[in-house]
Structure formats: C-alpha cells, structure tokens
CSV table of C-alpha atoms and ligand atoms in Angstrom, one decimal:
chain,number,residue,atom,x,y,z
A,1,MET,CA,0.0,0.0,0.0
A,2,ILE,CA,1.3,3.4,-1.0
A,3,LYS,CA,1.3,5.7,2.0
A,4,LYS,CA,0.2,8.8,0.1
A,5,HIS,CA,0.1,11.0,3.1
A,6,LEU,CA,3.8,10.3,3.6
A,7,THR,CA,5.0,11.4,0.2
A,8,ALA,CA,7.1,14.5,-0.1
A,9,LYS,CA,4.5,15.9,-2.5
A,10,TYR,CA,1.6,15.4,-0.2
A,11,LEU,CA,3.4,16.8,2.8
A,12,ILE,CA,4.6,19.8,0.8
A,13,ASP,CA,1.1,20.5,-0.7
A,14,GLU,CA,-0.4,20.3,2.8
A,15,SER,CA,2.1,22.7,4.3
A,16,VAL,CA,1.7,25.1,1.3
A,17,PHE,CA,-2.0,25.3,2.1
A,18,LEU,CA,-1.3,26.0,5.8
A,19,MET,CA,1.4,28.6,5.1
A,20,LYS,CA,-0.8,30.4,2.5
A,21,GLN,CA,-3.6,30.5,5.1
A,22,ALA,CA,-1.2,32.1,7.6
A,23,GLY,CA,-0.2,34.7,5.0
A,24,ILE,CA,3.4,33.6,4.6
A,25,GLU,CA,5.0,34.8,1.4
A,26,LYS,CA,6.3,32.2,-1.2
A,27,PRO,CA,4.9,29.2,0.7
A,28,ARG,CA,6.0,26.7,-1.9
A,29,LEU,CA,9.6,27.8,-1.8
A,30,ASN,CA,9.5,27.7,2.0
A,31,ALA,CA,8.0,24.2,1.9
A,32,GLU,CA,10.6,22.9,-0.6
A,33,LEU,CA,13.5,24.4,1.4
A,34,ILE,CA,12.3,22.8,4.5
A,35,MET,CA,11.6,19.4,2.8
A,36,ALA,CA,15.1,19.4,1.1
A,37,HIS,CA,16.6,20.1,4.5
A,38,CYS,CA,14.7,17.2,6.1
A,39,MET,CA,16.0,14.9,3.3
A,40,ASN,CA,19.5,16.3,3.7
A,41,LYS,CA,19.5,17.1,0.0
A,42,ASP,CA,19.2,20.2,-2.2
A,43,ARG,CA,16.0,21.3,-4.1
A,44,THR,CA,17.2,19.8,-7.4
A,45,TYR,CA,17.1,16.3,-5.7
A,46,LEU,CA,13.6,17.1,-4.4
A,47,TYR,CA,12.3,17.8,-7.9
A,48,SER,CA,13.1,14.3,-9.2
A,49,ASN,CA,11.9,12.7,-5.9
A,50,TYR,CA,8.6,14.4,-5.3
A,51,ASN,CA,6.9,11.0,-4.8
A,52,LYS,CA,9.4,9.7,-2.4
A,53,VAL,CA,7.8,8.2,0.7
A,54,LEU,CA,9.1,9.6,3.9
A,55,THR,CA,9.4,7.6,7.1
A,56,ARG,CA,7.0,8.6,9.8
A,57,ILE,CA,9.8,10.1,11.8
A,58,GLU,CA,11.0,12.2,8.8
A,59,ALA,CA,7.4,13.4,8.1
A,60,ASN,CA,7.0,14.4,11.8
A,61,TYR,CA,10.2,16.3,11.7
A,62,PHE,CA,9.1,18.1,8.5
A,63,LYS,CA,5.8,19.0,10.2
A,64,SER,CA,7.5,20.3,13.3
A,65,LEU,CA,9.7,22.6,11.1
A,66,VAL,CA,6.7,23.9,9.2
A,67,ARG,CA,5.1,24.7,12.5
A,68,ARG,CA,8.1,26.9,13.4
A,69,ARG,CA,7.6,28.6,10.0
A,70,LEU,CA,3.9,29.1,10.8
A,71,LYS,CA,5.1,30.9,14.0
A,72,ARG,CA,7.0,33.2,11.6
A,73,GLU,CA,10.5,32.0,12.3
A,74,PRO,CA,12.5,32.8,9.1
A,75,VAL,CA,13.1,29.7,7.0
A,76,GLN,CA,16.9,30.4,7.0
A,77,TYR,CA,17.0,29.9,10.8
A,78,ILE,CA,14.9,26.8,10.5
A,79,VAL,CA,17.2,25.1,8.0
A,80,GLY,CA,20.3,26.8,9.4
A,81,GLU,CA,21.6,28.2,6.2
A,82,SER,CA,21.3,30.9,3.6
A,83,GLU,CA,23.0,32.0,0.3
A,84,PHE,CA,24.9,35.2,-0.3
A,85,MET,CA,27.0,36.0,-3.4
A,86,SER,CA,26.2,32.5,-4.6
A,87,LEU,CA,28.0,31.1,-1.6
A,88,PRO,CA,26.5,29.0,1.2
A,89,PHE,CA,26.4,30.5,4.7
A,90,LYS,CA,25.5,28.8,8.0
A,91,ILE,CA,23.1,30.9,10.0
A,92,ASN,CA,21.7,30.9,13.5
A,93,ARG,CA,20.0,33.4,15.7
A,94,ASN,CA,23.2,35.0,16.8
A,95,VAL,CA,23.5,36.6,13.4
A,96,LEU,CA,21.4,38.6,10.9
A,97,ILE,CA,20.3,36.7,7.8
A,98,PRO,CA,22.4,38.1,4.9
A,99,ARG,CA,20.3,40.3,2.6
A,100,PRO,CA,20.6,40.6,-1.2
A,101,GLU,CA,21.1,44.4,-1.0
A,102,THR,CA,24.3,43.8,0.8
A,103,GLU,CA,25.7,42.2,-2.4
A,104,THR,CA,25.8,45.8,-3.8
A,105,LEU,CA,28.4,46.7,-1.2
A,106,VAL,CA,30.4,43.5,-1.8
A,107,GLU,CA,30.4,43.9,-5.6
A,108,TYR,CA,31.6,47.5,-5.3
A,109,ALA,CA,34.3,46.6,-2.8
A,110,LEU,CA,35.4,43.6,-4.8
A,111,ASN,CA,36.0,45.8,-7.9
A,112,PHE,CA,38.0,48.2,-5.8
A,113,CYS,CA,40.1,45.4,-4.3
A,114,LEU,CA,40.7,43.7,-7.6
A,115,GLU,CA,41.7,46.9,-9.3
A,116,ASN,CA,43.9,48.2,-6.6
A,117,ARG,CA,45.3,45.0,-5.1
A,118,LYS,CA,48.9,45.1,-4.4
A,119,LYS,CA,51.2,43.5,-1.8
A,120,SER,CA,49.8,43.5,1.7
A,121,PHE,CA,46.4,44.8,0.8
A,122,ARG,CA,44.3,44.8,3.9
A,123,VAL,CA,40.5,44.7,4.2
A,124,LEU,CA,38.5,45.2,7.4
A,125,ASP,CA,34.9,44.3,8.0
A,126,ILE,CA,33.3,46.0,11.1
A,127,GLY,CA,30.4,43.9,12.6
A,128,CYS,CA,30.8,40.9,10.5
A,129,GLY,CA,27.8,38.9,11.7
A,130,SER,CA,27.7,35.6,9.7
A,131,GLY,CA,30.9,36.7,7.9
A,132,ASN,CA,29.1,37.0,4.6
A,133,ILE,CA,30.9,40.2,3.6
A,134,ILE,CA,34.5,39.4,4.5
A,135,ILE,CA,34.2,35.7,3.3
A,136,SER,CA,32.8,36.7,-0.1
A,137,ILE,CA,35.7,39.2,-0.5
A,138,ALA,CA,38.2,36.5,0.6
A,139,LYS,CA,36.7,34.0,-1.8
A,140,TYR,CA,36.5,36.2,-4.9
A,141,ALA,CA,39.6,38.4,-4.2
A,142,PRO,CA,42.0,36.0,-2.5
A,143,LYS,CA,45.6,36.5,-1.3
A,144,MET,CA,44.9,39.7,0.6
A,145,THR,CA,44.8,40.2,4.4
A,146,TYR,CA,41.4,40.0,6.0
A,147,VAL,CA,40.3,41.3,9.4
A,148,ALA,CA,36.8,41.1,10.8
A,149,THR,CA,35.3,42.3,14.1
A,150,ASP,CA,32.0,41.7,15.9
A,151,ILE,CA,31.0,42.5,19.4
A,152,SER,CA,29.2,39.2,19.7
A,153,LYS,CA,31.2,36.0,20.3
A,154,GLY,CA,28.3,34.0,18.9
A,155,ALA,CA,28.6,35.8,15.6
A,156,LEU,CA,32.4,35.3,15.5
A,157,ARG,CA,31.8,31.6,15.9
A,158,VAL,CA,29.4,31.6,12.9
A,159,THR,CA,32.0,33.5,10.8
A,160,ARG,CA,34.6,30.9,11.8
A,161,GLU,CA,32.3,28.1,10.6
A,162,ASN,CA,31.6,29.8,7.4
A,163,ARG,CA,35.2,30.3,6.7
A,164,VAL,CA,35.7,26.6,6.9
A,165,LEU,CA,32.5,25.9,4.9
A,166,ASN,CA,33.7,28.1,2.1
A,167,ARG,CA,37.2,26.7,2.2
A,168,ILE,CA,38.9,30.0,2.5
A,169,LYS,CA,42.6,29.4,2.4
A,170,ASP,CA,43.8,32.8,3.4
A,171,SER,CA,43.4,33.5,7.1
A,172,ILE,CA,40.8,35.9,8.3
A,173,HIS,CA,41.7,37.5,11.6
A,174,LEU,CA,38.6,37.6,13.9
A,175,ILE,CA,38.6,40.1,16.7
A,176,GLN,CA,35.9,40.6,19.3
A,177,SER,CA,35.4,44.3,19.3
A,178,ASP,CA,32.7,47.0,19.7
A,179,GLY,CA,33.3,48.8,16.5
A,180,PHE,CA,37.0,49.8,16.2
A,181,SER,CA,37.7,49.8,19.9
A,182,ALA,CA,39.9,46.7,20.1
A,183,LEU,CA,41.9,47.5,16.9
A,184,LYS,CA,45.3,48.8,17.8
A,185,LYS,CA,47.2,49.4,14.6
A,186,LYS,CA,46.3,52.6,12.8
A,187,ARG,CA,46.4,53.6,9.1
A,188,ILE,CA,46.9,50.1,7.7
A,189,PHE,CA,43.7,49.3,5.9
A,190,ASP,CA,43.1,49.6,2.2
A,191,ALA,CA,39.4,49.0,2.5
A,192,VAL,CA,37.0,49.3,5.5
A,193,LEU,CA,33.6,47.8,4.9
A,194,SER,CA,30.5,47.5,7.1
A,195,ASN,CA,26.9,46.6,7.1
A,196,PRO,CA,26.1,48.0,10.6
A,197,PRO,CA,22.8,47.9,12.4
A,198,TYR,CA,20.9,50.9,11.0
A,199,ILE,CA,17.2,50.6,11.8
A,200,PRO,CA,15.8,53.4,14.0
A,201,LYS,CA,14.8,51.9,17.4
A,202,LYS,CA,11.2,52.9,17.1
A,203,GLU,CA,10.8,51.2,13.7
A,204,ILE,CA,11.9,47.8,14.8
A,205,LYS,CA,8.5,46.7,16.2
A,206,ASN,CA,6.8,47.7,12.9
A,207,LEU,CA,9.0,45.3,10.8
A,208,GLN,CA,7.7,42.0,9.8
A,209,PRO,CA,7.6,39.4,12.7
A,210,GLU,CA,10.3,37.4,11.0
A,211,VAL,CA,12.7,40.3,11.6
A,212,SER,CA,11.4,41.9,14.8
A,213,GLU,CA,10.8,38.7,16.7
A,214,PHE,CA,13.7,36.5,15.5
A,215,GLU,CA,16.7,38.5,14.3
A,216,PRO,CA,19.1,39.8,16.9
A,217,GLU,CA,18.1,43.3,17.9
A,218,SER,CA,21.8,44.2,18.5
A,219,ALA,CA,22.4,43.5,14.7
A,220,LEU,CA,19.4,45.6,13.7
A,221,CYS,CA,19.1,48.6,15.9
A,222,GLY,CA,21.1,51.8,15.2
A,223,GLY,CA,19.7,53.9,18.1
A,224,GLU,CA,17.2,56.7,17.9
A,225,ASP,CA,17.6,57.7,14.3
A,226,GLY,CA,19.4,54.5,13.2
A,227,LEU,CA,22.6,56.2,12.5
A,228,ASP,CA,24.6,55.8,15.7
A,229,HIS,CA,26.9,53.1,14.3
A,230,VAL,CA,27.1,54.6,10.8
A,231,ARG,CA,28.3,57.9,12.3
A,232,ASN,CA,30.7,56.1,14.6
A,233,ILE,CA,32.2,54.2,11.7
A,234,ILE,CA,32.6,57.3,9.5
A,235,ASP,CA,34.2,59.2,12.4
A,236,SER,CA,36.6,56.3,13.4
A,237,ALA,CA,37.5,54.6,10.1
A,238,SER,CA,39.7,57.4,8.7
A,239,SER,CA,42.3,56.7,11.5
A,240,TYR,CA,42.6,53.1,10.3
A,241,MET,CA,42.7,53.7,6.6
A,242,LYS,CA,45.6,54.3,4.2
A,243,LYS,CA,45.5,57.3,1.9
A,244,GLY,CA,43.4,56.3,-1.1
A,245,GLY,CA,41.7,53.5,0.8
A,246,LEU,CA,38.0,52.8,0.4
A,247,LEU,CA,35.2,53.2,3.0
A,248,ALA,CA,32.0,51.4,2.1
A,249,VAL,CA,29.0,51.4,4.5
A,250,GLU,CA,25.5,50.1,4.0
A,251,ILE,CA,22.7,52.3,5.2
A,252,GLY,CA,18.9,52.2,5.4
A,253,PHE,CA,16.1,53.6,3.3
A,254,ASN,CA,16.1,57.4,3.2
A,255,GLN,CA,19.2,57.8,5.4
A,256,HIS,CA,21.5,59.0,2.5
A,257,LYS,CA,21.0,62.7,2.8
A,258,GLU,CA,21.9,62.7,6.5
A,259,VAL,CA,24.9,60.4,5.9
A,260,ILE,CA,26.3,62.3,3.0
A,261,LYS,CA,26.0,65.5,4.9
A,262,HIS,CA,27.8,64.0,7.8
A,263,ILE,CA,30.8,62.6,5.8
A,264,ARG,CA,31.2,65.7,3.7
A,265,GLN,CA,31.9,67.7,6.9
A,266,ASP,CA,34.9,65.5,7.5
A,267,ASN,CA,37.9,66.5,5.4
A,268,LYS,CA,39.6,63.2,5.9
A,269,TYR,CA,37.5,61.8,3.1
A,270,ARG,CA,36.9,62.7,-0.5
A,271,ASP,CA,34.6,61.6,-3.3
A,272,ALA,CA,31.7,60.6,-1.0
A,273,LYS,CA,28.8,59.2,-2.9
A,274,MET,CA,25.9,56.8,-2.8
A,275,ILE,CA,25.3,53.6,-4.7
A,276,LYS,CA,21.8,52.3,-5.4
A,277,ASP,CA,20.8,48.7,-4.8
A,278,LEU,CA,18.9,46.7,-7.3
A,279,SER,CA,15.6,48.1,-6.0
A,280,GLY,CA,16.8,51.6,-6.8
A,281,ILE,CA,17.3,52.5,-3.1
A,282,GLU,CA,20.4,54.6,-2.1
A,283,ARG,CA,22.1,51.8,-0.2
A,284,VAL,CA,25.8,52.1,0.1
A,285,LEU,CA,27.9,55.1,1.1
A,286,THR,CA,31.4,55.1,-0.4
A,287,ALA,CA,34.3,57.5,0.1
A,288,VAL,CA,38.0,57.6,-0.3
A,289,ARG,CA,40.5,58.4,2.4
A,290,ALA,CA,42.0,61.8,1.5
B,1,LIG,N1,27.8,41.3,7.6
B,1,LIG,C1,26.6,41.1,8.2
B,1,LIG,C2,25.5,41.2,7.1
B,1,LIG,O1,25.6,42.0,6.2
B,1,LIG,C3,26.4,42.0,9.4
B,1,LIG,C4,25.0,42.5,9.6
B,1,LIG,C5,24.8,43.1,11.0
B,1,LIG,O2,25.0,42.3,11.9
B,1,LIG,N2,24.3,44.3,11.1
B,1,LIG,O3,24.5,40.5,7.2
C-alpha cells in the first residue's frame, strides 16, 4: 500500500496550504527548502523525488519545522543556512540573515580590491555577523589580508564556521570588538567595509515578525535615528585607513542625505557618494580616504 500522506508531494502541498492561510509569502519555496533540509539534499534532488515516501519520523520532523515557520521563524534559521554572493552560509539566531542588497556593497568593494590589489592589501569588516561580507571578499579576491570584528562571540563563531564551509585558504583574523575599539594598529587598511545595524529603534516593532521577533536586535538597531553606528564608523574609520583607501558602509532607506551631509563635513574623506541597490534605493555610502 502506498502511504500517500507520507510522500514529499503530499506533505509539501499540505504545508503550502497552511502557510498560505497564515499569510506567509512564497509558501511553496518555503516548503521545498524545509523538505530538502529534512531529506538532507538540495532542491534539485527534491524535484526528481517528489513522490518519495518519507518515514513517519521524517514526516513528523518536516511538520515540526513547518510549525516553526507558521510561527514566523525565518526559513533560514529553521534550515540553518542561507545564500549570499552564490556562496553558502551557515546561519543561526546570533546573526542577521544576509540580505541581497548587501551584495551591492560587496560587488563594489570587490571591484575596488581587484583593481587596486597590491602586496599586503588589507581589508577590514566591522560587525561581520555571519561573515558574509569578509568571506565573499576573501573568496572572490584571494591573497589579501582580511580582518573582521564583531561585538558578539556567537557571531564570530558563525563567521569561523563559514570560513571553513567556504574553504577560505587565506586567514581571516577575527577580533571581538565593539566597532573599532579593540583595533590597535592605525592607518593600515586599504578598505573598510561594514553593514552596521541601522534601523531606528522605534521602527523595529513595525517590521515583519520574521525580523522583529527573530533576528538579533543588536544587529538591527542603530539607536534613535538609526545612524549611531554609521556615524561612529565614519568618524573612526579614517584613522585606520591608508590614503586612497575605500570606505563602504551600507545604510537604510532614506538615510542617505543625512549620511552624505555627515561625511562631507569630514575633510579626511573625498569623493563621498551613494550607490543604489537593485531596487533603486540609495544603499551604500562610499568614500575615499583623502
Ligand atoms: N555582515 C553582516 C550582514 O551583512 C552584518 C550585519 C549586521 O550584523 N548588522 O549581514
């Protein structure tokens, strides 16, 4: 007898129905990611094994993960991974889920590194979270020196795991630090990159529950107007950068005017400008150390 209710297809369809009812976006994609995770395979495998019959234990595991999704936990935390710059990243609740708009920063920084790379080129990532920025740079622009900081030990642990997962051969120095505070050597970096927390405190509760209830507040919140960390990075970074070095910082929706005004008052930088992300939002502040 075929146990129809235990096929991947049946379980997926059933969970799509439940997720749709709960108003969860892209329910089929969510269901497939969770099912592939339960089977310990990727989605391509799933497509040719839709009628595979699961054991009761596997089916119950799938259902328990779907229940977590129904409570709005992001699918990336449930399956423990995410993709960024076409690379795999392990993710847990110590770190923010990498966002596609951050690829705008990484692509710009990569171009800068590849064009200007010379002996002992040093890149710094402030607040590395999962390590998505520094690891993508190390992967696509190897043979440089990489340093990344985060205030959270849990986040540094995730970065370390992702370094191994992505088989980065060059070393990435990880330093537990609140911003620049634990960095001693001055004027040595050719590029300083950061995607700091930049959401205004009051706005966090209005974000979708996936974000406000599950992502670490310390990785989201940038104080009253959201710009505490951004301003701190602009003010501090110049002491750590070589002349001609790049500063690239991700910011939030509609923060660009304030941020450009702030950096233009600082004569240690030149050529400050904004780069738009793929949705046309002014997303990345870049400037050169004068
Ligand atoms: N590099 C991480 C990211 O872009 C850091 C984000 C954060 O913790 N604010 O996702």
